[in-house]
Amino acid sequence: MNKSEGRPFGQPEVDLVSKDRMLALTDGVVAIAMTLLVLDIKLPEGLRGAELHQALEEVQSQAGAFLLSAVVIALFWRAHHAALRNAGPIDSYLFWLNVAFLLLLSSIPFPTKVLEDYGDQFLGPGLYGAVIGTAALVLYAMDLRTSRSAGAPWRRVPLPAQAVVFLLSVGIARVSPAAAIYSWAAAVPLSMVADRIAARGR
């Protein structure tokens, strides 16, 4: 029997993955990514005096990058669960979008480490902005997909302010790495504006 028989024409193929298992996998990836962030924070043993003070300053820099990425991952986790809250059957499009999102999410510890070591160069904020911005864009596509499958208009999905800010910061990093890092703060007010605009369409 052909797998396509019994399925209405034009209806996307449904993948044999439940929403609960997809959310469970996401929870596991988030937990591992946050654990890897913590493992990067190290203080060498046997240091004293000036060497110890210098090592503590480096740890403070590592802790700052850890807090930034931990908050980003936590927000991604919350937005992911919100996007799939009203999702129906997981079709192949949503399945592969989720795979791409998890790949980007699990890679965040690497650009975080690069940001720690090369924050004053293009590579640090440039790579970090590219990874976070792309992940936010994929998550936006997932939100659109679930809204479409639920019959909701696309206007109800907030515009991807985080994706815009972080992807634009890649270009800003070419001119000023420090300015690119500061520009990430704009994602907060712009996301609030995007949420209000989406709320008006409901």
PDB file of C-alpha atoms in Angstrom:
ATOM      1  CA  MET A   1       0.000   0.000   0.000  1.00  0.00           C
ATOM      2  CA  ASN A   2       1.315   3.468  -0.895  1.00  0.00           C
ATOM      3  CA  LYS A   3       1.996   5.646   2.152  1.00  0.00           C
ATOM      4  CA  SER A   4       0.281   8.568   0.471  1.00  0.00           C
ATOM      5  CA  GLU A   5      -3.020   6.669   0.175  1.00  0.00           C
ATOM      6  CA  GLY A   6      -5.634   7.780   2.636  1.00  0.00           C
ATOM      7  CA  ARG A   7      -4.099  11.229   3.016  1.00  0.00           C
ATOM      8  CA  PRO A   8      -5.937  14.210   1.451  1.00  0.00           C
ATOM      9  CA  PHE A   9      -4.162  15.828  -1.476  1.00  0.00           C
ATOM     10  CA  GLY A  10      -2.021  18.806  -0.400  1.00  0.00           C
ATOM     11  CA  GLN A  11      -1.853  17.771   3.244  1.00  0.00           C
ATOM     12  CA  PRO A  12       1.766  17.633   4.466  1.00  0.00           C
ATOM     13  CA  GLU A  13       3.174  14.248   5.402  1.00  0.00           C
ATOM     14  CA  VAL A  14       3.048  13.644   9.148  1.00  0.00           C
ATOM     15  CA  ASP A  15       6.246  12.443  10.757  1.00  0.00           C
ATOM     16  CA  LEU A  16       5.999   9.708  13.391  1.00  0.00           C
ATOM     17  CA  VAL A  17       7.318  11.941  16.182  1.00  0.00           C
ATOM     18  CA  SER A  18       5.048  13.155  18.955  1.00  0.00           C
ATOM     19  CA  LYS A  19       5.147  16.712  20.222  1.00  0.00           C
ATOM     20  CA  ASP A  20       5.967  15.469  23.718  1.00  0.00           C
ATOM     21  CA  ARG A  21       9.074  13.649  22.509  1.00  0.00           C
ATOM     22  CA  MET A  22      10.196  16.696  20.535  1.00  0.00           C
ATOM     23  CA  LEU A  23       9.838  18.875  23.630  1.00  0.00           C
ATOM     24  CA  ALA A  24      11.662  16.281  25.735  1.00  0.00           C
ATOM     25  CA  LEU A  25      14.556  16.259  23.265  1.00  0.00           C
ATOM     26  CA  THR A  26      14.694  20.047  23.366  1.00  0.00           C
ATOM     27  CA  ASP A  27      14.768  19.994  27.173  1.00  0.00           C
ATOM     28  CA  GLY A  28      17.717  17.602  27.065  1.00  0.00           C
ATOM     29  CA  VAL A  29      19.663  19.714  24.575  1.00  0.00           C
ATOM     30  CA  VAL A  30      19.068  22.841  26.679  1.00  0.00           C
ATOM     31  CA  ALA A  31      20.328  21.084  29.806  1.00  0.00           C
ATOM     32  CA  ILE A  32      23.482  19.856  28.052  1.00  0.00           C
ATOM     33  CA  ALA A  33      24.191  23.252  26.458  1.00  0.00           C
ATOM     34  CA  MET A  34      23.946  25.025  29.815  1.00  0.00           C
ATOM     35  CA  THR A  35      26.169  22.398  31.429  1.00  0.00           C
ATOM     36  CA  LEU A  36      28.839  22.909  28.767  1.00  0.00           C
ATOM     37  CA  LEU A  37      28.727  26.650  29.431  1.00  0.00           C
ATOM     38  CA  VAL A  38      29.517  26.084  33.106  1.00  0.00           C
ATOM     39  CA  LEU A  39      32.354  23.668  32.321  1.00  0.00           C
ATOM     40  CA  ASP A  40      34.183  26.434  30.437  1.00  0.00           C
ATOM     41  CA  ILE A  41      34.538  28.472  33.655  1.00  0.00           C
ATOM     42  CA  LYS A  42      37.791  27.328  35.227  1.00  0.00           C
ATOM     43  CA  LEU A  43      40.238  28.715  37.775  1.00  0.00           C
ATOM     44  CA  PRO A  44      43.758  27.230  37.630  1.00  0.00           C
ATOM     45  CA  GLU A  45      45.143  25.733  40.806  1.00  0.00           C
ATOM     46  CA  GLY A  46      48.182  26.880  42.756  1.00  0.00           C
ATOM     47  CA  LEU A  47      48.015  30.573  41.858  1.00  0.00           C
ATOM     48  CA  ARG A  48      48.987  33.329  44.258  1.00  0.00           C
ATOM     49  CA  GLY A  49      49.330  37.089  44.334  1.00  0.00           C
ATOM     50  CA  ALA A  50      49.136  38.921  41.014  1.00  0.00           C
ATOM     51  CA  GLU A  51      48.595  35.703  39.035  1.00  0.00           C
ATOM     52  CA  LEU A  52      45.562  34.847  41.153  1.00  0.00           C
ATOM     53  CA  HIS A  53      44.063  38.335  40.710  1.00  0.00           C
ATOM     54  CA  GLN A  54      44.593  38.124  36.954  1.00  0.00           C
ATOM     55  CA  ALA A  55      42.974  34.684  36.832  1.00  0.00           C
ATOM     56  CA  LEU A  56      39.981  35.983  38.810  1.00  0.00           C
ATOM     57  CA  GLU A  57      39.542  38.818  36.300  1.00  0.00           C
ATOM     58  CA  GLU A  58      39.505  36.262  33.494  1.00  0.00           C
ATOM     59  CA  VAL A  59      36.919  34.204  35.371  1.00  0.00           C
ATOM     60  CA  GLN A  60      34.738  37.299  35.697  1.00  0.00           C
ATOM     61  CA  SER A  61      34.875  37.698  31.922  1.00  0.00           C
ATOM     62  CA  GLN A  62      33.946  34.033  31.496  1.00  0.00           C
ATOM     63  CA  ALA A  63      31.085  34.407  33.967  1.00  0.00           C
ATOM     64  CA  GLY A  64      29.726  37.391  32.021  1.00  0.00           C
ATOM     65  CA  ALA A  65      29.678  35.419  28.766  1.00  0.00           C
ATOM     66  CA  PHE A  66      28.125  32.458  30.616  1.00  0.00           C
ATOM     67  CA  LEU A  67      25.304  34.596  32.022  1.00  0.00           C
ATOM     68  CA  LEU A  68      24.611  36.101  28.595  1.00  0.00           C
ATOM     69  CA  SER A  69      24.383  32.718  26.877  1.00  0.00           C
ATOM     70  CA  ALA A  70      22.469  31.137  29.766  1.00  0.00           C
ATOM     71  CA  VAL A  71      19.799  33.834  29.494  1.00  0.00           C
ATOM     72  CA  VAL A  72      19.702  33.482  25.702  1.00  0.00           C
ATOM     73  CA  ILE A  73      19.281  29.703  25.915  1.00  0.00           C
ATOM     74  CA  ALA A  74      16.589  30.047  28.597  1.00  0.00           C
ATOM     75  CA  LEU A  75      14.649  32.517  26.443  1.00  0.00           C
ATOM     76  CA  PHE A  76      14.987  30.220  23.429  1.00  0.00           C
ATOM     77  CA  TRP A  77      13.668  27.331  25.537  1.00  0.00           C
ATOM     78  CA  ARG A  78      10.641  29.342  26.675  1.00  0.00           C
ATOM     79  CA  ALA A  79       9.910  30.617  23.156  1.00  0.00           C
ATOM     80  CA  HIS A  80      10.238  27.094  21.736  1.00  0.00           C
ATOM     81  CA  HIS A  81       7.682  25.698  24.180  1.00  0.00           C
ATOM     82  CA  ALA A  82       5.368  28.635  23.480  1.00  0.00           C
ATOM     83  CA  ALA A  83       5.644  28.051  19.720  1.00  0.00           C
ATOM     84  CA  LEU A  84       4.729  24.380  20.048  1.00  0.00           C
ATOM     85  CA  ARG A  85       2.042  24.841  22.710  1.00  0.00           C
ATOM     86  CA  ASN A  86      -0.797  24.709  20.185  1.00  0.00           C
ATOM     87  CA  ALA A  87       0.990  22.639  17.555  1.00  0.00           C
ATOM     88  CA  GLY A  88      -0.883  19.769  15.975  1.00  0.00           C
ATOM     89  CA  PRO A  89       0.778  16.740  14.365  1.00  0.00           C
ATOM     90  CA  ILE A  90       4.502  17.226  13.764  1.00  0.00           C
ATOM     91  CA  ASP A  91       4.954  17.203   9.986  1.00  0.00           C
ATOM     92  CA  SER A  92       8.277  16.812   8.192  1.00  0.00           C
ATOM     93  CA  TYR A  93       8.746  20.596   7.798  1.00  0.00           C
ATOM     94  CA  LEU A  94       8.406  21.251  11.509  1.00  0.00           C
ATOM     95  CA  PHE A  95      10.530  18.232  12.341  1.00  0.00           C
ATOM     96  CA  TRP A  96      13.500  19.417  10.279  1.00  0.00           C
ATOM     97  CA  LEU A  97      13.120  22.999  11.441  1.00  0.00           C
ATOM     98  CA  ASN A  98      13.348  21.683  14.992  1.00  0.00           C
ATOM     99  CA  VAL A  99      16.458  19.669  14.113  1.00  0.00           C
ATOM    100  CA  ALA A 100      18.104  22.809  12.704  1.00  0.00           C
ATOM    101  CA  PHE A 101      17.105  24.786  15.796  1.00  0.00           C
ATOM    102  CA  LEU A 102      18.578  22.165  18.146  1.00  0.00           C
ATOM    103  CA  LEU A 103      21.819  22.041  16.172  1.00  0.00           C
ATOM    104  CA  LEU A 104      22.209  25.795  16.555  1.00  0.00           C
ATOM    105  CA  LEU A 105      21.188  25.676  20.204  1.00  0.00           C
ATOM    106  CA  SER A 106      23.693  22.948  21.039  1.00  0.00           C
ATOM    107  CA  SER A 107      26.487  24.898  19.324  1.00  0.00           C
ATOM    108  CA  ILE A 108      26.042  28.033  21.477  1.00  0.00           C
ATOM    109  CA  PRO A 109      28.844  27.074  23.943  1.00  0.00           C
ATOM    110  CA  PHE A 110      31.385  27.312  21.099  1.00  0.00           C
ATOM    111  CA  PRO A 111      30.614  30.898  19.946  1.00  0.00           C
ATOM    112  CA  THR A 112      30.363  31.804  23.640  1.00  0.00           C
ATOM    113  CA  LYS A 113      33.960  30.645  24.137  1.00  0.00           C
ATOM    114  CA  VAL A 114      35.032  32.492  20.995  1.00  0.00           C
ATOM    115  CA  LEU A 115      33.320  35.626  22.321  1.00  0.00           C
ATOM    116  CA  GLU A 116      35.294  35.321  25.573  1.00  0.00           C
ATOM    117  CA  ASP A 117      38.621  34.986  23.778  1.00  0.00           C
ATOM    118  CA  TYR A 118      38.058  37.327  20.816  1.00  0.00           C
ATOM    119  CA  GLY A 119      35.456  39.806  22.030  1.00  0.00           C
ATOM    120  CA  ASP A 120      37.588  42.708  20.829  1.00  0.00           C
ATOM    121  CA  GLN A 121      37.791  41.343  17.284  1.00  0.00           C
ATOM    122  CA  PHE A 122      35.211  40.746  14.561  1.00  0.00           C
ATOM    123  CA  LEU A 123      35.305  36.980  15.028  1.00  0.00           C
ATOM    124  CA  GLY A 124      33.897  37.037  18.583  1.00  0.00           C
ATOM    125  CA  PRO A 125      30.699  39.103  18.273  1.00  0.00           C
ATOM    126  CA  GLY A 126      30.400  38.276  14.564  1.00  0.00           C
ATOM    127  CA  LEU A 127      30.173  34.521  15.099  1.00  0.00           C
ATOM    128  CA  TYR A 128      28.007  34.878  18.193  1.00  0.00           C
ATOM    129  CA  GLY A 129      25.561  37.213  16.436  1.00  0.00           C
ATOM    130  CA  ALA A 130      25.349  34.906  13.425  1.00  0.00           C
ATOM    131  CA  VAL A 131      24.554  31.799  15.475  1.00  0.00           C
ATOM    132  CA  ILE A 132      22.022  33.469  17.803  1.00  0.00           C
ATOM    133  CA  GLY A 133      20.379  35.388  14.969  1.00  0.00           C
ATOM    134  CA  THR A 134      20.033  32.301  12.786  1.00  0.00           C
ATOM    135  CA  ALA A 135      18.583  30.291  15.690  1.00  0.00           C
ATOM    136  CA  ALA A 136      16.023  33.038  16.332  1.00  0.00           C
ATOM    137  CA  LEU A 137      15.109  33.054  12.638  1.00  0.00           C
ATOM    138  CA  VAL A 138      14.589  29.277  12.589  1.00  0.00           C
ATOM    139  CA  LEU A 139      12.446  29.520  15.719  1.00  0.00           C
ATOM    140  CA  TYR A 140      10.361  32.218  14.008  1.00  0.00           C
ATOM    141  CA  ALA A 141       9.832  29.871  11.057  1.00  0.00           C
ATOM    142  CA  MET A 142       8.671  27.164  13.487  1.00  0.00           C
ATOM    143  CA  ASP A 143       6.237  29.582  15.091  1.00  0.00           C
ATOM    144  CA  LEU A 144       4.840  30.503  11.680  1.00  0.00           C
ATOM    145  CA  ARG A 145       4.486  26.849  10.770  1.00  0.00           C
ATOM    146  CA  THR A 146       2.572  25.899  13.913  1.00  0.00           C
ATOM    147  CA  SER A 147       0.326  28.969  13.586  1.00  0.00           C
ATOM    148  CA  ARG A 148      -0.451  28.089   9.988  1.00  0.00           C
ATOM    149  CA  SER A 149      -1.287  24.480  10.893  1.00  0.00           C
ATOM    150  CA  ALA A 150      -3.612  25.773  13.632  1.00  0.00           C
ATOM    151  CA  GLY A 151      -5.365  28.073  11.158  1.00  0.00           C
ATOM    152  CA  ALA A 152      -4.173  31.278  12.848  1.00  0.00           C
ATOM    153  CA  PRO A 153      -3.110  34.292  10.724  1.00  0.00           C
ATOM    154  CA  TRP A 154       0.629  34.948  10.440  1.00  0.00           C
ATOM    155  CA  ARG A 155       0.131  38.440  11.918  1.00  0.00           C
ATOM    156  CA  ARG A 156      -0.374  36.842  15.327  1.00  0.00           C
ATOM    157  CA  VAL A 157       3.263  35.684  15.328  1.00  0.00           C
ATOM    158  CA  PRO A 158       5.591  38.410  16.676  1.00  0.00           C
ATOM    159  CA  LEU A 159       8.220  39.564  14.206  1.00  0.00           C
ATOM    160  CA  PRO A 160      11.680  38.118  14.912  1.00  0.00           C
ATOM    161  CA  ALA A 161      13.267  41.144  16.571  1.00  0.00           C
ATOM    162  CA  GLN A 162      16.044  39.022  18.088  1.00  0.00           C
ATOM    163  CA  ALA A 163      16.985  37.633  14.682  1.00  0.00           C
ATOM    164  CA  VAL A 164      17.117  41.102  13.142  1.00  0.00           C
ATOM    165  CA  VAL A 165      19.228  42.580  15.957  1.00  0.00           C
ATOM    166  CA  PHE A 166      21.769  39.766  16.165  1.00  0.00           C
ATOM    167  CA  LEU A 167      22.140  39.325  12.411  1.00  0.00           C
ATOM    168  CA  LEU A 168      22.612  43.069  11.930  1.00  0.00           C
ATOM    169  CA  SER A 169      25.237  43.014  14.675  1.00  0.00           C
ATOM    170  CA  VAL A 170      27.399  40.837  12.419  1.00  0.00           C
ATOM    171  CA  GLY A 171      27.755  43.780  10.062  1.00  0.00           C
ATOM    172  CA  ILE A 172      28.279  46.200  12.950  1.00  0.00           C
ATOM    173  CA  ALA A 173      31.096  43.986  14.263  1.00  0.00           C
ATOM    174  CA  ARG A 174      33.018  44.662  11.063  1.00  0.00           C
ATOM    175  CA  VAL A 175      33.269  48.299  12.103  1.00  0.00           C
ATOM    176  CA  SER A 176      33.243  48.030  15.899  1.00  0.00           C
ATOM    177  CA  PRO A 177      33.124  44.744  17.849  1.00  0.00           C
ATOM    178  CA  ALA A 178      32.211  46.616  21.048  1.00  0.00           C
ATOM    179  CA  ALA A 179      29.302  48.406  19.363  1.00  0.00           C
ATOM    180  CA  ALA A 180      28.027  45.055  18.060  1.00  0.00           C
ATOM    181  CA  ILE A 181      27.936  43.651  21.591  1.00  0.00           C
ATOM    182  CA  TYR A 182      26.128  46.717  22.949  1.00  0.00           C
ATOM    183  CA  SER A 183      23.630  46.555  20.083  1.00  0.00           C
ATOM    184  CA  TRP A 184      22.292  43.239  21.387  1.00  0.00           C
ATOM    185  CA  ALA A 185      20.518  45.126  24.167  1.00  0.00           C
ATOM    186  CA  ALA A 186      18.155  46.520  21.523  1.00  0.00           C
ATOM    187  CA  ALA A 187      16.595  43.066  21.188  1.00  0.00           C
ATOM    188  CA  VAL A 188      14.699  43.543  24.471  1.00  0.00           C
ATOM    189  CA  PRO A 189      12.658  46.693  23.651  1.00  0.00           C
ATOM    190  CA  LEU A 190      12.201  45.648  20.021  1.00  0.00           C
ATOM    191  CA  SER A 191      10.822  42.272  21.118  1.00  0.00           C
ATOM    192  CA  MET A 192       8.345  44.044  23.389  1.00  0.00           C
ATOM    193  CA  VAL A 193       7.206  46.205  20.483  1.00  0.00           C
ATOM    194  CA  ALA A 194       6.868  43.135  18.236  1.00  0.00           C
ATOM    195  CA  ASP A 195       4.751  41.380  20.888  1.00  0.00           C
ATOM    196  CA  ARG A 196       2.420  44.382  21.151  1.00  0.00           C
ATOM    197  CA  ILE A 197       2.004  44.581  17.392  1.00  0.00           C
ATOM    198  CA  ALA A 198       1.194  40.869  17.223  1.00  0.00           C
ATOM    199  CA  ALA A 199      -1.286  41.230  20.097  1.00  0.00           C
ATOM    200  CA  ARG A 200      -3.212  43.856  18.130  1.00  0.00           C
ATOM    201  CA  GLY A 201      -3.762  41.348  15.318  1.00  0.00           C
ATOM    202  CA  ARG A 202      -5.446  38.847  17.625  1.00  0.00           C
TER     203      ARG A 202
END
